[in-house]
Amino acid sequence: MARYNKVSKELLDELLALLGKHNMTTDPEKLDAYKTDEESNPIYFHTPEVVVFPETTEQVAAIMKLANKYMVPVTPRGGGSSLACGAVPVYNGIVLCLEKMNKIIEVNKDALYMITEAGAITTAVQAAAKEAGLYYAGDPSSKASSEIGGNIATNAGGSRVVKYGTTRDQVYWLEIVTPTGEITRVGKRLQKNTTGYALEKLICGSEGTLGVVTKICLKLRPIAPFHFDLVGIFKDVNDALAVPNQLQKAGVQPTAIEFLDTNAIQSAERFLKMDLPYSKENGNYIIVTVDSYDQDDLDNRVATADEICQNNHAAETLVADDRIWNARYCNGEAARNDSLVFLAEDIVVPVDKIPDLMAKLPEIEKQYNIATTVAAHIGDGNIHVNALKMDMSLEKWNEVIPQYHNTLYSFVYSLGGCLSGEHGIGLRKLAEMKKFTDPVELGMMEAIKKALDPNLILNPAKIFDFGD
């Protein structure tokens, strides 16, 4: 059992000597901003006792050593864009905010890599790569606010996963501070490596429970000069859902395949205050991005994608302009605009099982009187179901949600899927993680956590909870 102490005056004095008063705060008004991340349901809120803003890896290491010395929990925080309560300080203690460690250290045009600190905003990483004539493939929807270290922690996905993989696939090496305050580098700038365990892969997606990422070496790619975005609009959702597998089988090799259902389109329309094609005619969007280094190759693949959409009874195919992409990217903000309290699920199923899931959702929605909108990285089976609290009290909502989860997740696992494709487990899905994960597999994960973090100091009550 982890037993944590409150932040003492002695600890605050040592933090002050280490960081200076400009890099820490105990001001109640300022602390209040760190009680949550993107979570809006107050049942998850927990206020830290102190927030620290280190500027170097060495300071992060010293903070972790002090936390172990005083037995005070530490919650690492990036941009605060977590949708699974990943940055909520469940046991109060210290929030370790990495926003000041935001330097992009090196962009190597010839060797195709970038070295950056963990606090760099994702769009800044993308812009630095582009300025060098290169391309960073990670592209989460929260890129304008998420920090690259947070992307590492959650193994963030996004629209380009179908071609380039998740954040884990963009990483050469990581500099980390271990839970006990040691500094090390895991991984190497190599194309292949079987020298022991791939610890950089383990840290990616560990949700800040196994180490604090401070510096990253990222893979970069040359920019494909030819690009086209197509949207197929379908009145029958089953026609739309048939498209992704057909695109892959036809060799289109899309960079992205995204989906919006009718409810999500209408929600985006309300939020963006603009008209969207077929929003009032039960439209469903399949958005296809194709990139190439050759114009003729691009034209042929776009023509094939268009033909596949037409053969699947598309009402119309159009250029996917900024309106369409804004509708896709505003999915979370639009849901919050409709209902301040909502659940952003990111379940994932095999691509061929997506039609089964989509057929089941209306039944679950009706069963629990919950409105939903659906957006998806449909090319990799990652389905974002936003469950909205509409015509019920918060008390009733909190009562219904566990039942809704049980039904939804049971069906997802029956299809060979799992709880999360990119948001992570965090605090919100602790009970479901325990229920739906094979006990042997869960035990292996817990054993790794205990081995690397013997005092269970780092981001406790995320993924699993050992109690207080």
CSV table of C-alpha atoms in Angstrom, one decimal:
chain,number,residue,atom,x,y,z
A,1,MET,CA,0.0,0.0,0.0
A,2,ALA,CA,1.4,3.4,-0.9
A,3,ARG,CA,1.1,5.8,2.0
A,4,TYR,CA,1.9,9.4,1.1
A,5,ASN,CA,2.7,12.4,3.3
A,6,LYS,CA,1.5,15.9,2.9
A,7,VAL,CA,3.9,18.5,1.5
A,8,SER,CA,5.8,19.8,4.6
A,9,LYS,CA,7.5,23.2,5.2
A,10,GLU,CA,10.8,21.3,5.0
A,11,LEU,CA,10.0,20.0,1.6
A,12,LEU,CA,8.9,23.4,0.4
A,13,ASP,CA,12.1,25.0,1.7
A,14,GLU,CA,14.2,22.4,-0.2
A,15,LEU,CA,12.1,23.0,-3.4
A,16,LEU,CA,12.6,26.7,-3.0
A,17,ALA,CA,16.3,26.4,-2.7
A,18,LEU,CA,16.4,24.1,-5.7
A,19,LEU,CA,14.1,26.1,-8.1
A,20,GLY,CA,13.7,29.6,-6.8
A,21,LYS,CA,10.3,31.1,-6.0
A,22,HIS,CA,9.7,32.0,-9.7
A,23,ASN,CA,9.6,28.2,-10.5
A,24,MET,CA,7.0,27.1,-7.9
A,25,THR,CA,3.7,28.1,-6.5
A,26,THR,CA,1.6,27.3,-3.5
A,27,ASP,CA,-0.9,30.1,-4.2
A,28,PRO,CA,-4.4,28.6,-3.8
A,29,GLU,CA,-5.8,30.5,-6.8
A,30,LYS,CA,-3.0,29.2,-9.0
A,31,LEU,CA,-3.1,25.7,-7.7
A,32,ASP,CA,-6.8,25.5,-8.6
A,33,ALA,CA,-5.9,25.5,-12.3
A,34,TYR,CA,-4.1,22.2,-11.8
A,35,LYS,CA,-6.8,20.2,-10.2
A,36,THR,CA,-7.9,18.8,-13.5
A,37,ASP,CA,-6.8,18.6,-17.2
A,38,GLU,CA,-9.5,18.4,-19.9
A,39,GLU,CA,-11.8,16.6,-17.4
A,40,SER,CA,-14.9,18.7,-16.6
A,41,ASN,CA,-16.7,16.3,-14.1
A,42,PRO,CA,-15.8,17.6,-10.6
A,43,ILE,CA,-15.9,14.1,-9.0
A,44,TYR,CA,-12.4,13.7,-10.5
A,45,PHE,CA,-10.9,17.0,-9.3
A,46,HIS,CA,-7.9,17.0,-6.9
A,47,THR,CA,-5.9,20.1,-6.0
A,48,PRO,CA,-2.1,19.8,-5.7
A,49,GLU,CA,-0.3,21.3,-2.7
A,50,VAL,CA,2.5,22.7,-4.8
A,51,VAL,CA,3.2,23.1,-8.5
A,52,VAL,CA,6.8,23.2,-9.7
A,53,PHE,CA,8.2,24.3,-13.0
A,54,PRO,CA,11.7,22.8,-13.5
A,55,GLU,CA,14.0,24.2,-16.3
A,56,THR,CA,16.5,21.3,-16.5
A,57,THR,CA,16.6,17.5,-16.3
A,58,GLU,CA,18.8,17.8,-13.3
A,59,GLN,CA,16.1,19.8,-11.5
A,60,VAL,CA,13.5,17.1,-12.4
A,61,ALA,CA,15.8,14.5,-11.0
A,62,ALA,CA,16.3,16.5,-7.8
A,63,ILE,CA,12.5,16.9,-7.4
A,64,MET,CA,12.0,13.2,-7.7
A,65,LYS,CA,14.7,12.5,-5.1
A,66,LEU,CA,13.0,14.9,-2.7
A,67,ALA,CA,9.6,13.3,-3.4
A,68,ASN,CA,11.0,9.9,-2.4
A,69,LYS,CA,12.7,11.4,0.7
A,70,TYR,CA,9.5,12.9,2.0
A,71,MET,CA,7.2,10.3,0.5
A,72,VAL,CA,5.1,12.8,-1.4
A,73,PRO,CA,3.5,11.8,-4.8
A,74,VAL,CA,4.4,13.6,-8.0
A,75,THR,CA,2.1,14.1,-11.0
A,76,PRO,CA,3.9,15.0,-14.2
A,77,ARG,CA,1.9,17.4,-16.4
A,78,GLY,CA,2.4,18.4,-20.0
A,79,GLY,CA,-0.1,20.6,-21.8
A,80,GLY,CA,-3.1,19.5,-19.7
A,81,SER,CA,-4.9,18.1,-22.7
A,82,SER,CA,-5.4,14.6,-21.3
A,83,LEU,CA,-8.9,13.1,-21.7
A,84,ALA,CA,-8.5,10.3,-19.2
A,85,CYS,CA,-7.6,12.4,-16.1
A,86,GLY,CA,-3.9,11.5,-16.7
A,87,ALA,CA,-2.7,14.8,-15.2
A,88,VAL,CA,-5.0,14.9,-12.2
A,89,PRO,CA,-3.1,14.8,-8.9
A,90,VAL,CA,-5.2,12.2,-7.2
A,91,TYR,CA,-3.2,12.2,-3.9
A,92,ASN,CA,-2.5,16.0,-4.1
A,93,GLY,CA,1.2,16.4,-3.5
A,94,ILE,CA,3.4,17.9,-6.3
A,95,VAL,CA,2.4,18.7,-9.8
A,96,LEU,CA,5.6,18.7,-12.0
A,97,CYS,CA,4.8,21.0,-14.9
A,98,LEU,CA,7.3,20.7,-17.9
A,99,GLU,CA,6.2,23.8,-19.8
A,100,LYS,CA,9.5,25.7,-19.3
A,101,MET,CA,11.5,22.8,-20.8
A,102,ASN,CA,10.3,23.6,-24.3
A,103,LYS,CA,13.5,24.1,-26.4
A,104,ILE,CA,13.9,22.5,-29.8
A,105,ILE,CA,17.6,21.7,-29.5
A,106,GLU,CA,18.5,20.3,-32.9
A,107,VAL,CA,17.0,19.7,-36.3
A,108,ASN,CA,19.3,17.6,-38.5
A,109,LYS,CA,18.3,17.9,-42.2
A,110,ASP,CA,20.7,15.3,-43.4
A,111,ALA,CA,20.2,12.5,-40.8
A,112,LEU,CA,16.4,13.2,-40.5
A,113,TYR,CA,16.0,13.7,-36.8
A,114,MET,CA,15.1,16.3,-34.2
A,115,ILE,CA,16.1,16.6,-30.6
A,116,THR,CA,13.6,18.5,-28.4
A,117,GLU,CA,12.8,19.0,-24.8
A,118,ALA,CA,9.5,17.5,-23.5
A,119,GLY,CA,7.6,20.7,-23.0
A,120,ALA,CA,7.7,21.8,-26.7
A,121,ILE,CA,4.2,22.1,-28.1
A,122,THR,CA,3.4,19.6,-30.9
A,123,THR,CA,2.7,22.3,-33.5
A,124,ALA,CA,6.0,23.9,-32.7
A,125,VAL,CA,7.7,20.6,-33.4
A,126,GLN,CA,5.8,20.2,-36.6
A,127,ALA,CA,6.7,23.8,-37.6
A,128,ALA,CA,10.4,23.4,-36.8
A,129,ALA,CA,10.5,20.3,-39.0
A,130,LYS,CA,8.7,22.0,-41.8
A,131,GLU,CA,11.0,25.0,-41.7
A,132,ALA,CA,13.9,22.5,-42.3
A,133,GLY,CA,12.0,21.1,-45.3
A,134,LEU,CA,11.0,18.0,-43.3
A,135,TYR,CA,8.0,16.4,-41.8
A,136,TYR,CA,7.1,15.2,-38.3
A,137,ALA,CA,4.4,12.6,-38.7
A,138,GLY,CA,2.8,12.8,-35.2
A,139,ASP,CA,-0.5,14.6,-35.5
A,140,PRO,CA,-2.8,14.3,-32.5
A,141,SER,CA,-6.0,16.4,-32.6
A,142,SER,CA,-4.8,18.3,-29.5
A,143,LYS,CA,-1.5,19.3,-31.3
A,144,ALA,CA,-2.1,23.1,-30.7
A,145,SER,CA,-1.9,22.6,-26.9
A,146,SER,CA,-0.4,19.2,-26.3
A,147,GLU,CA,3.3,18.9,-25.4
A,148,ILE,CA,5.5,16.4,-27.1
A,149,GLY,CA,6.3,14.8,-23.7
A,150,GLY,CA,2.6,14.2,-23.1
A,151,ASN,CA,2.3,12.7,-26.6
A,152,ILE,CA,5.1,10.3,-25.5
A,153,ALA,CA,3.4,9.5,-22.2
A,154,THR,CA,0.1,8.5,-23.9
A,155,ASN,CA,1.6,7.2,-27.1
A,156,ALA,CA,-0.7,9.7,-28.9
A,157,GLY,CA,-2.2,8.7,-32.2
A,158,GLY,CA,-4.0,11.1,-34.5
A,159,SER,CA,-5.0,11.1,-38.2
A,160,ARG,CA,-1.7,9.8,-39.7
A,161,VAL,CA,-1.4,6.6,-37.7
A,162,VAL,CA,-2.7,4.5,-40.6
A,163,LYS,CA,0.5,5.2,-42.5
A,164,TYR,CA,3.1,6.3,-40.0
A,165,GLY,CA,2.1,4.6,-36.7
A,166,THR,CA,1.6,6.1,-33.3
A,167,THR,CA,4.0,8.4,-31.4
A,168,ARG,CA,6.0,5.3,-30.3
A,169,ASP,CA,6.9,4.8,-33.9
A,170,GLN,CA,8.3,8.4,-34.2
A,171,VAL,CA,10.9,8.0,-31.4
A,172,TYR,CA,14.6,7.1,-31.6
A,173,TRP,CA,15.5,7.7,-27.9
A,174,LEU,CA,14.2,9.3,-24.7
A,175,GLU,CA,16.0,11.0,-21.9
A,176,ILE,CA,14.1,10.2,-18.7
A,177,VAL,CA,14.2,10.7,-15.0
A,178,THR,CA,13.3,7.5,-13.2
A,179,PRO,CA,10.8,7.5,-10.4
A,180,THR,CA,13.8,7.3,-7.9
A,181,GLY,CA,15.5,10.4,-9.5
A,182,GLU,CA,18.1,8.9,-11.8
A,183,ILE,CA,18.8,10.3,-15.2
A,184,THR,CA,19.2,7.9,-18.1
A,185,ARG,CA,18.7,7.6,-21.9
A,186,VAL,CA,16.7,4.7,-23.4
A,187,GLY,CA,16.8,3.8,-27.0
A,188,LYS,CA,19.3,4.8,-29.7
A,189,ARG,CA,19.3,6.6,-33.1
A,190,LEU,CA,19.3,3.3,-34.9
A,191,GLN,CA,17.1,1.6,-37.4
A,192,LYS,CA,17.3,-1.8,-35.6
A,193,ASN,CA,18.3,-2.8,-32.1
A,194,THR,CA,17.8,-6.1,-30.3
A,195,THR,CA,20.2,-5.3,-27.4
A,196,GLY,CA,18.0,-6.1,-24.5
A,197,TYR,CA,14.5,-4.7,-23.9
A,198,ALA,CA,13.1,-1.8,-25.9
A,199,LEU,CA,12.6,0.4,-22.9
A,200,GLU,CA,11.9,3.5,-25.1
A,201,LYS,CA,8.8,1.6,-26.4
A,202,LEU,CA,7.8,0.7,-22.8
A,203,ILE,CA,8.0,4.3,-21.7
A,204,CYS,CA,5.9,5.5,-24.6
A,205,GLY,CA,2.3,4.9,-23.4
A,206,SER,CA,3.2,4.4,-19.8
A,207,GLU,CA,1.2,7.6,-18.9
A,208,GLY,CA,4.0,9.1,-16.7
A,209,THR,CA,4.0,6.2,-14.3
A,210,LEU,CA,7.5,4.8,-15.1
A,211,GLY,CA,9.5,7.9,-15.7
A,212,VAL,CA,9.5,11.6,-16.5
A,213,VAL,CA,10.4,12.2,-20.1
A,214,THR,CA,12.6,15.3,-20.4
A,215,LYS,CA,14.2,15.1,-23.9
A,216,ILE,CA,13.4,13.2,-27.1
A,217,CYS,CA,15.0,12.3,-30.3
A,218,LEU,CA,12.3,12.2,-33.0
A,219,LYS,CA,12.3,10.7,-36.5
A,220,LEU,CA,11.7,13.1,-39.3
A,221,ARG,CA,10.7,12.4,-42.9
A,222,PRO,CA,11.0,14.3,-46.2
A,223,ILE,CA,7.9,16.2,-47.2
A,224,ALA,CA,5.9,14.6,-50.0
A,225,PRO,CA,5.3,17.5,-52.5
A,226,PHE,CA,2.0,16.2,-53.8
A,227,HIS,CA,-1.1,16.0,-51.6
A,228,PHE,CA,-4.8,15.6,-51.9
A,229,ASP,CA,-7.7,15.5,-49.4
A,230,LEU,CA,-10.9,13.8,-50.5
A,231,VAL,CA,-14.2,13.5,-48.6
A,232,GLY,CA,-16.8,10.9,-49.6
A,233,ILE,CA,-20.3,11.7,-48.2
A,234,PHE,CA,-22.6,8.7,-47.5
A,235,LYS,CA,-26.2,8.7,-46.4
A,236,ASP,CA,-25.9,5.0,-45.4
A,237,VAL,CA,-23.3,4.6,-42.7
A,238,ASN,CA,-22.6,1.0,-43.7
A,239,ASP,CA,-21.6,2.2,-47.2
A,240,ALA,CA,-19.1,4.5,-45.6
A,241,LEU,CA,-17.7,1.9,-43.3
A,242,ALA,CA,-16.9,-0.4,-46.2
A,243,VAL,CA,-14.5,2.1,-47.7
A,244,PRO,CA,-11.4,1.9,-45.5
A,245,ASN,CA,-10.6,-1.8,-46.1
A,246,GLN,CA,-11.3,-1.4,-49.8
A,247,LEU,CA,-8.8,1.5,-50.0
A,248,GLN,CA,-6.1,-0.6,-48.4
A,249,LYS,CA,-6.8,-3.6,-50.6
A,250,ALA,CA,-6.7,-1.4,-53.7
A,251,GLY,CA,-3.2,-0.2,-52.8
A,252,VAL,CA,-4.2,3.5,-52.3
A,253,GLN,CA,-2.0,3.6,-49.2
A,254,PRO,CA,-3.7,6.7,-47.6
A,255,THR,CA,-1.9,8.9,-45.1
A,256,ALA,CA,-5.2,9.3,-43.2
A,257,ILE,CA,-8.7,7.8,-43.3
A,258,GLU,CA,-11.0,9.7,-40.9
A,259,PHE,CA,-14.8,9.4,-40.2
A,260,LEU,CA,-17.5,11.6,-38.9
A,261,ASP,CA,-21.1,10.3,-38.3
A,262,THR,CA,-24.2,12.5,-38.8
A,263,ASN,CA,-24.4,13.5,-35.1
A,264,ALA,CA,-20.7,14.6,-35.1
A,265,ILE,CA,-21.2,16.6,-38.3
A,266,GLN,CA,-24.2,18.4,-36.8
A,267,SER,CA,-22.4,19.0,-33.5
A,268,ALA,CA,-19.4,20.5,-35.4
A,269,GLU,CA,-21.8,22.7,-37.4
A,270,ARG,CA,-23.2,24.1,-34.2
A,271,PHE,CA,-19.8,24.7,-32.7
A,272,LEU,CA,-18.2,26.2,-35.8
A,273,LYS,CA,-21.4,28.2,-36.7
A,274,MET,CA,-21.1,27.2,-40.4
A,275,ASP,CA,-23.0,25.0,-42.8
A,276,LEU,CA,-21.5,21.6,-43.6
A,277,PRO,CA,-22.3,19.5,-46.6
A,278,TYR,CA,-25.2,17.1,-46.1
A,279,SER,CA,-25.5,17.8,-42.4
A,280,LYS,CA,-29.3,17.9,-42.7
A,281,GLU,CA,-29.4,14.8,-45.0
A,282,ASN,CA,-28.0,12.1,-42.7
A,283,GLY,CA,-24.5,12.6,-44.1
A,284,ASN,CA,-21.5,10.6,-42.9
A,285,TYR,CA,-18.0,11.6,-43.9
A,286,ILE,CA,-15.0,9.5,-44.9
A,287,ILE,CA,-12.0,11.8,-45.3
A,288,VAL,CA,-9.1,10.4,-47.2
A,289,THR,CA,-5.6,12.0,-47.4
A,290,VAL,CA,-3.2,10.8,-50.1
A,291,ASP,CA,0.4,12.0,-50.3
A,292,SER,CA,3.0,11.2,-53.0
A,293,TYR,CA,6.4,12.2,-54.4
A,294,ASP,CA,5.0,11.9,-58.0
A,295,GLN,CA,2.0,13.8,-59.4
A,296,ASP,CA,0.9,11.0,-61.7
A,297,ASP,CA,1.0,8.5,-58.8
A,298,LEU,CA,-1.1,10.9,-56.7
A,299,ASP,CA,-3.7,11.3,-59.4
A,300,ASN,CA,-4.0,7.6,-59.9
A,301,ARG,CA,-4.5,6.9,-56.2
A,302,VAL,CA,-7.0,9.7,-55.8
A,303,ALA,CA,-8.9,8.5,-58.8
A,304,THR,CA,-9.0,5.0,-57.3
A,305,ALA,CA,-10.2,6.4,-53.9
A,306,ASP,CA,-13.0,8.4,-55.7
A,307,GLU,CA,-14.1,5.3,-57.6
A,308,ILE,CA,-14.3,3.2,-54.5
A,309,CYS,CA,-16.5,5.9,-52.8
A,310,GLN,CA,-18.7,6.0,-55.9
A,311,ASN,CA,-19.0,2.2,-56.0
A,312,ASN,CA,-20.1,2.3,-52.4
A,313,HIS,CA,-23.0,4.7,-53.2
A,314,ALA,CA,-21.4,8.0,-52.1
A,315,ALA,CA,-23.9,10.8,-52.4
A,316,GLU,CA,-21.0,13.0,-53.5
A,317,THR,CA,-17.2,13.2,-53.3
A,318,LEU,CA,-15.6,16.6,-52.7
A,319,VAL,CA,-12.3,18.2,-52.0
A,320,ALA,CA,-11.9,18.0,-48.2
A,321,ASP,CA,-11.3,21.7,-47.5
A,322,ASP,CA,-10.7,23.5,-44.2
A,323,ARG,CA,-14.4,23.3,-43.3
A,324,ILE,CA,-14.2,19.5,-43.4
A,325,TRP,CA,-11.0,19.2,-41.4
A,326,ASN,CA,-12.1,21.8,-38.9
A,327,ALA,CA,-15.2,19.7,-38.3
A,328,ARG,CA,-13.0,16.6,-37.7
A,329,TYR,CA,-10.5,18.3,-35.5
A,330,CYS,CA,-13.1,20.2,-33.3
A,331,ASN,CA,-14.7,16.9,-32.2
A,332,GLY,CA,-14.0,17.4,-28.5
A,333,GLU,CA,-14.7,21.1,-28.4
A,334,ALA,CA,-18.0,20.6,-30.2
A,335,ALA,CA,-19.0,17.9,-27.7
A,336,ARG,CA,-18.2,20.2,-24.8
A,337,ASN,CA,-20.2,22.9,-26.5
A,338,ASP,CA,-23.2,20.6,-26.6
A,339,SER,CA,-22.7,19.3,-23.0
A,340,LEU,CA,-20.1,20.6,-20.5
A,341,VAL,CA,-20.0,17.1,-18.9
A,342,PHE,CA,-19.2,14.5,-21.5
A,343,LEU,CA,-17.1,11.3,-21.9
A,344,ALA,CA,-14.6,11.1,-24.7
A,345,GLU,CA,-14.2,7.4,-25.3
A,346,ASP,CA,-11.4,6.2,-27.6
A,347,ILE,CA,-12.1,2.5,-27.9
A,348,VAL,CA,-10.3,0.6,-30.6
A,349,VAL,CA,-11.4,-2.5,-32.5
A,350,PRO,CA,-10.1,-4.5,-35.5
A,351,VAL,CA,-11.0,-2.5,-38.6
A,352,ASP,CA,-13.2,-5.2,-40.0
A,353,LYS,CA,-15.3,-5.1,-36.8
A,354,ILE,CA,-16.1,-1.4,-37.0
A,355,PRO,CA,-19.5,-2.0,-38.7
A,356,ASP,CA,-20.5,-4.3,-35.8
A,357,LEU,CA,-19.6,-1.6,-33.2
A,358,MET,CA,-21.4,1.1,-35.1
A,359,ALA,CA,-24.5,-1.0,-35.4
A,360,LYS,CA,-24.5,-1.6,-31.6
A,361,LEU,CA,-24.0,2.0,-30.6
A,362,PRO,CA,-27.6,3.3,-31.2
A,363,GLU,CA,-28.9,0.4,-29.1
A,364,ILE,CA,-26.6,1.3,-26.2
A,365,GLU,CA,-27.4,4.9,-26.6
A,366,LYS,CA,-31.1,4.2,-26.3
A,367,GLN,CA,-30.6,1.8,-23.4
A,368,TYR,CA,-29.0,4.5,-21.2
A,369,ASN,CA,-30.6,7.6,-22.6
A,370,ILE,CA,-27.2,9.0,-23.6
A,371,ALA,CA,-26.6,11.1,-26.8
A,372,THR,CA,-23.5,10.3,-28.7
A,373,THR,CA,-21.3,11.7,-31.5
A,374,VAL,CA,-18.8,9.5,-33.3
A,375,ALA,CA,-15.5,10.6,-34.9
A,376,ALA,CA,-12.9,8.0,-35.8
A,377,HIS,CA,-9.4,7.3,-37.1
A,378,ILE,CA,-11.2,4.7,-39.0
A,379,GLY,CA,-8.2,3.4,-40.9
A,380,ASP,CA,-6.8,2.0,-37.7
A,381,GLY,CA,-10.0,1.1,-35.8
A,382,ASN,CA,-9.8,3.9,-33.2
A,383,ILE,CA,-13.3,5.1,-32.5
A,384,HIS,CA,-14.0,8.2,-30.5
A,385,VAL,CA,-17.5,8.0,-29.0
A,386,ASN,CA,-18.5,11.2,-27.2
A,387,ALA,CA,-21.2,10.4,-24.6
A,388,LEU,CA,-23.1,13.6,-23.8
A,389,LYS,CA,-24.9,14.4,-20.5
A,390,MET,CA,-28.1,15.9,-21.9
A,391,ASP,CA,-31.4,15.5,-20.1
A,392,MET,CA,-30.3,14.1,-16.8
A,393,SER,CA,-28.8,15.4,-13.5
A,394,LEU,CA,-25.1,15.0,-12.7
A,395,GLU,CA,-26.0,12.5,-10.0
A,396,LYS,CA,-28.0,10.4,-12.4
A,397,TRP,CA,-25.2,10.7,-15.0
A,398,ASN,CA,-22.6,9.4,-12.4
A,399,GLU,CA,-24.9,6.5,-11.6
A,400,VAL,CA,-25.6,5.5,-15.2
A,401,ILE,CA,-22.0,5.8,-16.6
A,402,PRO,CA,-20.6,2.7,-15.0
A,403,GLN,CA,-23.4,0.7,-16.4
A,404,TYR,CA,-22.9,2.3,-19.9
A,405,HIS,CA,-19.2,1.5,-19.7
A,406,ASN,CA,-19.8,-2.1,-18.7
A,407,THR,CA,-22.1,-2.7,-21.7
A,408,LEU,CA,-20.0,-0.8,-24.2
A,409,TYR,CA,-16.6,-2.2,-23.1
A,410,SER,CA,-18.0,-5.8,-22.9
A,411,PHE,CA,-19.1,-5.5,-26.5
A,412,VAL,CA,-15.7,-3.9,-27.6
A,413,TYR,CA,-13.8,-6.8,-26.0
A,414,SER,CA,-16.1,-9.4,-27.6
A,415,LEU,CA,-14.9,-7.9,-30.9
A,416,GLY,CA,-11.3,-8.3,-30.0
A,417,GLY,CA,-10.9,-4.6,-29.1
A,418,CYS,CA,-9.7,-2.7,-26.0
A,419,LEU,CA,-10.4,0.3,-23.8
A,420,SER,CA,-8.1,2.9,-25.3
A,421,GLY,CA,-6.4,3.5,-28.6
A,422,GLU,CA,-4.6,6.8,-27.7
A,423,HIS,CA,-6.0,8.6,-24.7
A,424,GLY,CA,-4.8,6.0,-22.2
A,425,ILE,CA,-6.4,4.7,-19.0
A,426,GLY,CA,-5.5,7.5,-16.6
A,427,LEU,CA,-7.7,7.7,-13.5
A,428,ARG,CA,-11.0,7.5,-15.3
A,429,LYS,CA,-10.7,3.8,-16.5
A,430,LEU,CA,-9.1,2.2,-13.5
A,431,ALA,CA,-11.9,-0.1,-12.7
A,432,GLU,CA,-12.4,-1.1,-16.3
A,433,MET,CA,-8.7,-1.7,-16.7
A,434,LYS,CA,-8.8,-4.1,-13.8
A,435,LYS,CA,-12.0,-5.8,-15.0
A,436,PHE,CA,-11.2,-6.3,-18.7
A,437,THR,CA,-7.5,-7.0,-18.6
A,438,ASP,CA,-6.2,-10.5,-18.3
A,439,PRO,CA,-5.0,-10.9,-14.7
A,440,VAL,CA,-1.6,-12.3,-15.7
A,441,GLU,CA,-1.1,-9.5,-18.1
A,442,LEU,CA,-2.1,-6.9,-15.5
A,443,GLY,CA,0.1,-8.5,-12.9
A,444,MET,CA,3.1,-8.2,-15.3
A,445,MET,CA,2.4,-4.5,-15.7
A,446,GLU,CA,2.0,-4.0,-11.9
A,447,ALA,CA,5.3,-5.8,-11.3
A,448,ILE,CA,7.1,-3.5,-13.7
A,449,LYS,CA,5.7,-0.4,-11.9
A,450,LYS,CA,6.7,-1.7,-8.5
A,451,ALA,CA,10.2,-2.6,-9.7
A,452,LEU,CA,10.9,0.8,-11.2
A,453,ASP,CA,8.9,2.9,-8.6
A,454,PRO,CA,9.3,1.1,-5.3
A,455,ASN,CA,7.6,3.9,-3.3
A,456,LEU,CA,4.9,4.3,-5.9
A,457,ILE,CA,5.6,8.0,-6.0
A,458,LEU,CA,5.2,8.8,-9.7
A,459,ASN,CA,1.7,9.5,-11.0
A,460,PRO,CA,-0.2,7.2,-8.6
A,461,ALA,CA,-3.7,6.0,-9.4
A,462,LYS,CA,-3.1,6.0,-13.1
A,463,ILE,CA,-3.5,2.7,-15.1
A,464,PHE,CA,-3.9,0.9,-11.8
A,465,ASP,CA,-4.1,1.9,-8.2
A,466,PHE,CA,-2.3,0.3,-5.3
A,467,GLY,CA,-4.2,2.2,-2.7
A,468,ASP,CA,-3.2,4.9,-0.3
